[in-house]
Amino acid sequence: MSATAGQALCAIRFARARAEPAAVVHEESLKYSAAPPIYLLLEPINRLEMKLARHMRIKWAAAAIVPLAVLATGCSTTSGGAQYKASTENVIVMQEQLGEAKVKLLAFTASPGVNDSHWCRANGTISIGSGKTPSQFIHDAMQEELFLARSYSNNSPMAISGRVEALSFSSVAPANWDITLTLSSSSGASYQVQNRHEFDSSWKAADACKNVSDAFAPAVQALLKKAASDARFKTLVK
């Protein structure tokens, strides 16, 4: 892969990122909400990007060593400090809702169409950190707070599972994470919560995308607060 090819691919992706907001400012949701004529205008950009990316993969496979200086010219992955910090407020709410009941968590999954990898402007993909998928991140965050609430036990016959129904973000004002989560219990109870968490944006792509990554953990914290505060939360253990 050459530096010129890497720069060309980023330039193409930048053109696409600039074109999409002209139709709708939710480029990261990976869904086109624009009218068909605008969408069709993006097709040549998408085809050119795919052709160049395929060419770069062939060149890359033929190379024995790829210099770091060349890699630096390509698009990057934005990683932030998305380490989860348990919320005292969430823990208290869980204690009040569940009382003496104990629960365990099963795996959290994502509905078909929910992407684990999201593109942010022309800067590259977003990493939430910790090497986890968003579903795993939400699972571990909820498990930590249930544990601190003394409501978690691997031996409990009552199990809760989760499914991420929707996951998207916007890096432009009003910047936000939108997450929809369904919680289901082995008792048969189930309910869904949706939360939008807003955060600061920036005109600079690198700064804006880092804000997106950094805001994921607080977005999950707000989602779990909404889920635990819901009157239906206690029905999961009945």
Short mmCIF file of N, CA and C in Angstrom, two decimals, residues 159-161 182-191 232-238:
data_model
loop_
_atom_site.label_atom_id
_atom_site.label_comp_id
_atom_site.label_asym_id
_atom_site.label_seq_id
_atom_site.Cartn_x
_atom_site.Cartn_y
_atom_site.Cartn_z
N ALA A 159 -32.55 -15.24 35.67
CA ALA A 159 -31.54 -14.74 34.73
C ALA A 159 -32.11 -13.64 33.85
N ILE A 160 -31.29 -12.62 33.61
CA ILE A 160 -31.68 -11.50 32.75
C ILE A 160 -30.76 -11.47 31.54
N SER A 161 -31.35 -11.31 30.38
CA SER A 161 -30.58 -11.16 29.15
C SER A 161 -30.91 -9.81 28.52
N THR A 182 -33.41 -3.91 25.04
CA THR A 182 -34.50 -4.74 25.55
C THR A 182 -33.94 -5.66 26.63
N LEU A 183 -34.54 -5.65 27.80
CA LEU A 183 -34.18 -6.54 28.90
C LEU A 183 -35.25 -7.61 29.04
N SER A 184 -34.82 -8.87 29.13
CA SER A 184 -35.76 -9.99 29.24
C SER A 184 -35.33 -10.88 30.40
N SER A 185 -36.33 -11.44 31.10
CA SER A 185 -36.06 -12.29 32.25
C SER A 185 -36.48 -13.72 31.97
N SER A 186 -35.85 -14.65 32.67
CA SER A 186 -36.23 -16.06 32.54
C SER A 186 -37.65 -16.29 33.06
N SER A 187 -38.20 -15.30 33.78
CA SER A 187 -39.58 -15.41 34.26
C SER A 187 -40.58 -15.10 33.16
N GLY A 188 -40.08 -14.54 32.05
CA GLY A 188 -40.96 -14.21 30.94
C GLY A 188 -41.20 -12.72 30.79
N ALA A 189 -40.84 -11.94 31.80
CA ALA A 189 -41.02 -10.48 31.74
C ALA A 189 -40.00 -9.86 30.78
N SER A 190 -40.41 -8.78 30.15
CA SER A 190 -39.52 -8.11 29.19
C SER A 190 -40.00 -6.68 28.98
N TYR A 191 -39.06 -5.79 28.79
CA TYR A 191 -39.40 -4.41 28.45
C TYR A 191 -38.23 -3.74 27.73
N ARG A 232 -40.87 -1.29 35.61
CA ARG A 232 -40.90 -2.67 35.13
C ARG A 232 -39.61 -3.43 35.48
N PHE A 233 -38.59 -2.73 35.95
CA PHE A 233 -37.33 -3.39 36.27
C PHE A 233 -37.52 -4.48 37.33
N LYS A 234 -38.31 -4.18 38.36
CA LYS A 234 -38.51 -5.15 39.44
C LYS A 234 -39.31 -6.37 38.97
N THR A 235 -40.06 -6.23 37.87
CA THR A 235 -40.83 -7.37 37.38
C THR A 235 -39.92 -8.45 36.78
N LEU A 236 -38.67 -8.09 36.49
CA LEU A 236 -37.73 -9.05 35.92
C LEU A 236 -37.37 -10.16 36.90
N VAL A 237 -37.59 -9.93 38.20
CA VAL A 237 -37.22 -10.93 39.20
C VAL A 237 -38.44 -11.57 39.85
N LYS A 238 -39.61 -11.37 39.28
CA LYS A 238 -40.84 -11.94 39.85
C LYS A 238 -41.36 -13.06 38.96
#
